[in-house]
Amino acid sequence: MAAQFGRRVVKGAATTAVAAVAVAALSASQAPGVTDTAQGRQNTGSQPSSDPDADNSATGNSPYYTDLPPLNSPTPTPTTGTGTPTGTGEAEAGIPATVLDAYKKAEAALGESKPGCNLPWQLLAAIGKVESGQARGGRVDANGTTITPILGPVLNGNGFARITDTDGGAYDGDTTHDRAVGPMQFIPSTWEWSGRDGNGDGKKDPNNIYDAALAAGGYLCRFGWDLSDKADLRRAILSYNNSTHYLNTVLSWLEYYRKGTHEVPDGTGTLPSGRSDDNNGSSSSPTPTPTSPGTTPPSSQTPGGGGSTSPSPKPPTTTPPPSTPPTTPATPTDTVDHLEDAGTAKLTATAGDAFAEKIATRTETEAGKAVAKVRVRFTIVGDTDSVFTGGESVATVVTNSSGVATAPALKAGEKTGDFTVRATVVGRAVSGLDYKATVTARQADALARTGDTALTCVAGGEFADQVELKATYKGAAADGVEATATLIKAADDATANDKGPYFKDADGKTVRSLAGLKTDANGLLKLPKLYADDTAGTFLLRINTTGGATLTVELKVTAAPSSSPSPSAS
C-alpha cells in the first residue's frame, strides 16, 4: 500500500552513511520549502547517464514513480461521512479535488481545440500519478498552484541525463543545469514552447496544475496523434518519457482510472513510494556512490539494498591529498561554437500552401568543423499562424554526420506578411540563427463568369441574375482569394460611378464598391444582387483579385416603358 501523504520512503538508503551524505548534500542545495523529488535518491541505472533523447521529451526522461495500481478494481462513487475512502483500492482511486478538476478541464479544452486527439482525462491522471503522485497528494492552493515547487533531480549527467541550463533558472532555480518542474514534471526547455494558461490568470506556470495539465494534454496531442489509437497512444506516452517501463506503468494507471475513480479533499491523496531511481528499483545496475574529497569509494555495492550494507569507506588520511573535482566528459553539444546556414533558399509561400524550401542549419566548432549528433531547435517567432508539418510551432532535429539539421516543412497560415524561424542549440548558450519567411496572399491569374447570360435590367428595377465568377491560378481553382468589385465610370476610369446599377449594404443603402470579398473552396465568388436606379444605359462592373486577375462585366439598363394616357370617357 502506498505511503500516506507526508511520509517519504527511501529504499535501501536509510541505513547507509553514504546515502545520508547524499541526502544532506542535496538538501543543502535546495531553497527552504522546496519539494525535491531527487532528495535521498541515487540512480541505479534505470535512467541512462547520457540520454540523447532527454531534451526532446517533456520530462527530460527524469525519474518517475513506479508503484502499480492495486489488483482490486476501484469504487467509482465517493464514500459518505468524512469522504475518506476505505480499502486500498478505493484510497488509490481517489484523486484530489483540484487536481481532478484540472484534468477534466484540460480534456474539455482539448476536446474543442483538437477533437481528433480524443484525449481522455484519465491519461492525464495516470501521468500525474507517475510523475508527482497527483501533485504530491494534492498539495495545491485554491488556484491550483503547488504549495511548494516540485523539482526533479539536477540533470547534470551524473546518473541522469545531462541538460545544461536553458531558462536561466527561471523555472527550476538552477542556472547551471535543468530540472523537471511541477506536477507534470516539464523540463524548462519544453515548457518554454508547450506551456499553457489553463486557469485563465494570464500566466503559464508549470507549478500550477491547471496550466500543467493543459500543457501535458497539448503535448500528447501534437503531431496529429489520435489517442484512441493504441499505436498513437504509445507514441505519445513514450514522447513524454522515453522508457518502456514508464509506458507500461502509465498504461496500468490509465486502465485503473478508467474503471472508476472519485474525488478526495486536496492534500489527502496517497503518495507512491517506489521510484525508478530507488536503490530497490527494477534495474540491476549498481548505484554510483557519491564520494567526499579524501575518501575512497567502496569496492563493491549490492544493488537493491534490501537492508544489506556496502563496505564502509576508508577514513580520510591525516593530510587529505589534493582532489580534482569530478568532470563530466564533453558531449558534441559542448563543442558547438556557432550556427551557420546550410544553404537555405528564400522562404516564400502563398497563404495556405506548403513552403517549397526547408530550413537547414549547420552546427560548427570554433574552427568551422561540423558537429554531428547535436539537437537544434527550430522555433516559429512572430505574429503568424504558420506552422511546421504536424501543426507545431517548435521542432527539434538532430544534426546528421555533416552537422546539418533540416527543419520539417513549413506550412503557411492565412496571415500574410513576414515571420521568423529561429534556430538554437539545445543545451548550449550560443547565438541563434534567424531565417526570414514570407507569406503572400492567395492569388488568381484568371477570372471568368460561370455563365454567359446577358445582364440586363429595367431602370428602377433589379437584375434577375447575380454575377458569379470563378478564379483560377495556373489552371487550378484559386480558393480563398480576396477580391473587390466596383461599378466604374468607364473602361479607362476605375472611379466608382455615382449613377446606374448598385449594390445594397446591410442597411439597404446604395453602395457601388465592395471590398473584402473572397472565393470559396472551389474558387467561386457570387456577388450580391444588383439593382438599377432610373438611369438607362450601358455600365461596367470591374472585379479585381490579388494576383492581378481582372474581369470587366457589362451591365445594360433599359428605360422604363412610358405610361399610356388613359382613354377619354365617351
CSV table of N, CA and C in Angstrom, one decimal, residues 4 25 36-37 58 67-68 71 111 126 128 152 156 180-181 189 205 236 319 326 441 443 451 454 467 474 512 524 567:
chain,number,residue,atom,x,y,z
A,4,GLN,N,0.9,7.1,3.0
A,4,GLN,CA,0.1,8.3,3.0
A,4,GLN,C,0.9,9.6,2.8
A,25,ALA,N,23.7,16.5,1.2
A,25,ALA,CA,24.3,17.4,0.1
A,25,ALA,C,23.2,17.9,-0.7
A,36,ASP,N,11.7,18.5,-3.3
A,36,ASP,CA,12.7,18.0,-4.2
A,36,ASP,C,12.5,16.5,-4.4
A,37,THR,N,12.0,16.1,-5.6
A,37,THR,CA,11.8,14.7,-5.8
A,37,THR,C,13.1,13.9,-6.0
A,58,ALA,N,9.1,15.5,-22.7
A,58,ALA,CA,8.6,16.5,-21.8
A,58,ALA,C,9.3,16.6,-20.5
A,67,ASP,N,5.2,2.7,-8.6
A,67,ASP,CA,4.1,1.9,-7.9
A,67,ASP,C,3.0,1.6,-9.0
A,68,LEU,N,2.5,0.4,-8.9
A,68,LEU,CA,1.5,-0.1,-9.8
A,68,LEU,C,0.1,0.0,-9.0
A,71,LEU,N,-4.6,-4.6,-7.3
A,71,LEU,CA,-5.3,-5.6,-8.2
A,71,LEU,C,-6.8,-5.4,-8.2
A,111,GLY,N,-10.8,18.8,-26.2
A,111,GLY,CA,-11.8,18.3,-27.0
A,111,GLY,C,-12.4,19.3,-28.0
A,126,ALA,N,-3.2,9.4,-15.0
A,126,ALA,CA,-2.1,8.4,-15.0
A,126,ALA,C,-0.7,9.0,-15.0
A,128,GLY,N,0.0,12.1,-14.2
A,128,GLY,CA,0.2,12.9,-13.0
A,128,GLY,C,0.5,12.0,-11.8
A,152,GLY,N,12.5,17.9,-10.0
A,152,GLY,CA,13.2,16.6,-10.3
A,152,GLY,C,14.7,16.8,-10.0
A,156,ASN,N,22.5,16.8,-14.6
A,156,ASN,CA,23.9,17.1,-14.8
A,156,ASN,C,24.7,16.0,-15.4
A,180,ALA,N,13.3,18.9,-14.0
A,180,ALA,CA,11.9,18.8,-14.3
A,180,ALA,C,11.1,19.6,-13.2
A,181,VAL,N,10.1,20.3,-13.6
A,181,VAL,CA,9.4,21.2,-12.7
A,181,VAL,C,7.9,20.9,-12.7
A,189,SER,N,13.0,23.8,-21.1
A,189,SER,CA,13.1,24.0,-22.5
A,189,SER,C,11.8,23.5,-23.2
A,205,ASP,N,2.3,28.8,-15.8
A,205,ASP,CA,3.1,28.4,-14.7
A,205,ASP,C,3.2,26.9,-14.6
A,236,ALA,N,2.7,8.7,-28.0
A,236,ALA,CA,2.5,9.9,-27.2
A,236,ALA,C,3.1,9.8,-25.8
A,319,THR,N,46.5,14.0,6.4
A,319,THR,CA,46.6,15.1,5.4
A,319,THR,C,45.9,14.8,4.1
A,326,PRO,N,35.2,16.1,-9.8
A,326,PRO,CA,34.8,15.2,-10.9
A,326,PRO,C,34.4,16.0,-12.1
A,441,ALA,N,-0.4,36.7,-50.1
A,441,ALA,CA,-1.8,36.5,-50.2
A,441,ALA,C,-2.1,35.5,-51.3
A,443,GLN,N,-3.6,34.0,-54.5
A,443,GLN,CA,-3.6,34.7,-55.8
A,443,GLN,C,-4.5,34.0,-56.8
A,451,GLY,N,-21.4,31.9,-66.2
A,451,GLY,CA,-22.5,31.8,-67.2
A,451,GLY,C,-22.3,32.9,-68.2
A,454,ALA,N,-26.8,37.4,-70.7
A,454,ALA,CA,-26.7,38.9,-70.7
A,454,ALA,C,-27.3,39.4,-69.4
A,467,VAL,N,-24.2,38.0,-60.5
A,467,VAL,CA,-22.9,37.8,-61.1
A,467,VAL,C,-22.1,36.7,-60.3
A,474,LYS,N,-2.9,29.3,-62.4
A,474,LYS,CA,-2.2,28.2,-63.2
A,474,LYS,C,-3.2,27.1,-63.5
A,512,ARG,N,-21.6,51.2,-54.4
A,512,ARG,CA,-21.1,50.8,-55.7
A,512,ARG,C,-19.7,50.3,-55.7
A,524,LEU,N,-15.0,29.8,-56.4
A,524,LEU,CA,-16.2,30.6,-56.9
A,524,LEU,C,-16.5,31.8,-56.0
A,567,PRO,N,-57.7,56.4,-71.9
A,567,PRO,CA,-58.7,56.8,-72.9
A,567,PRO,C,-59.7,57.7,-72.3
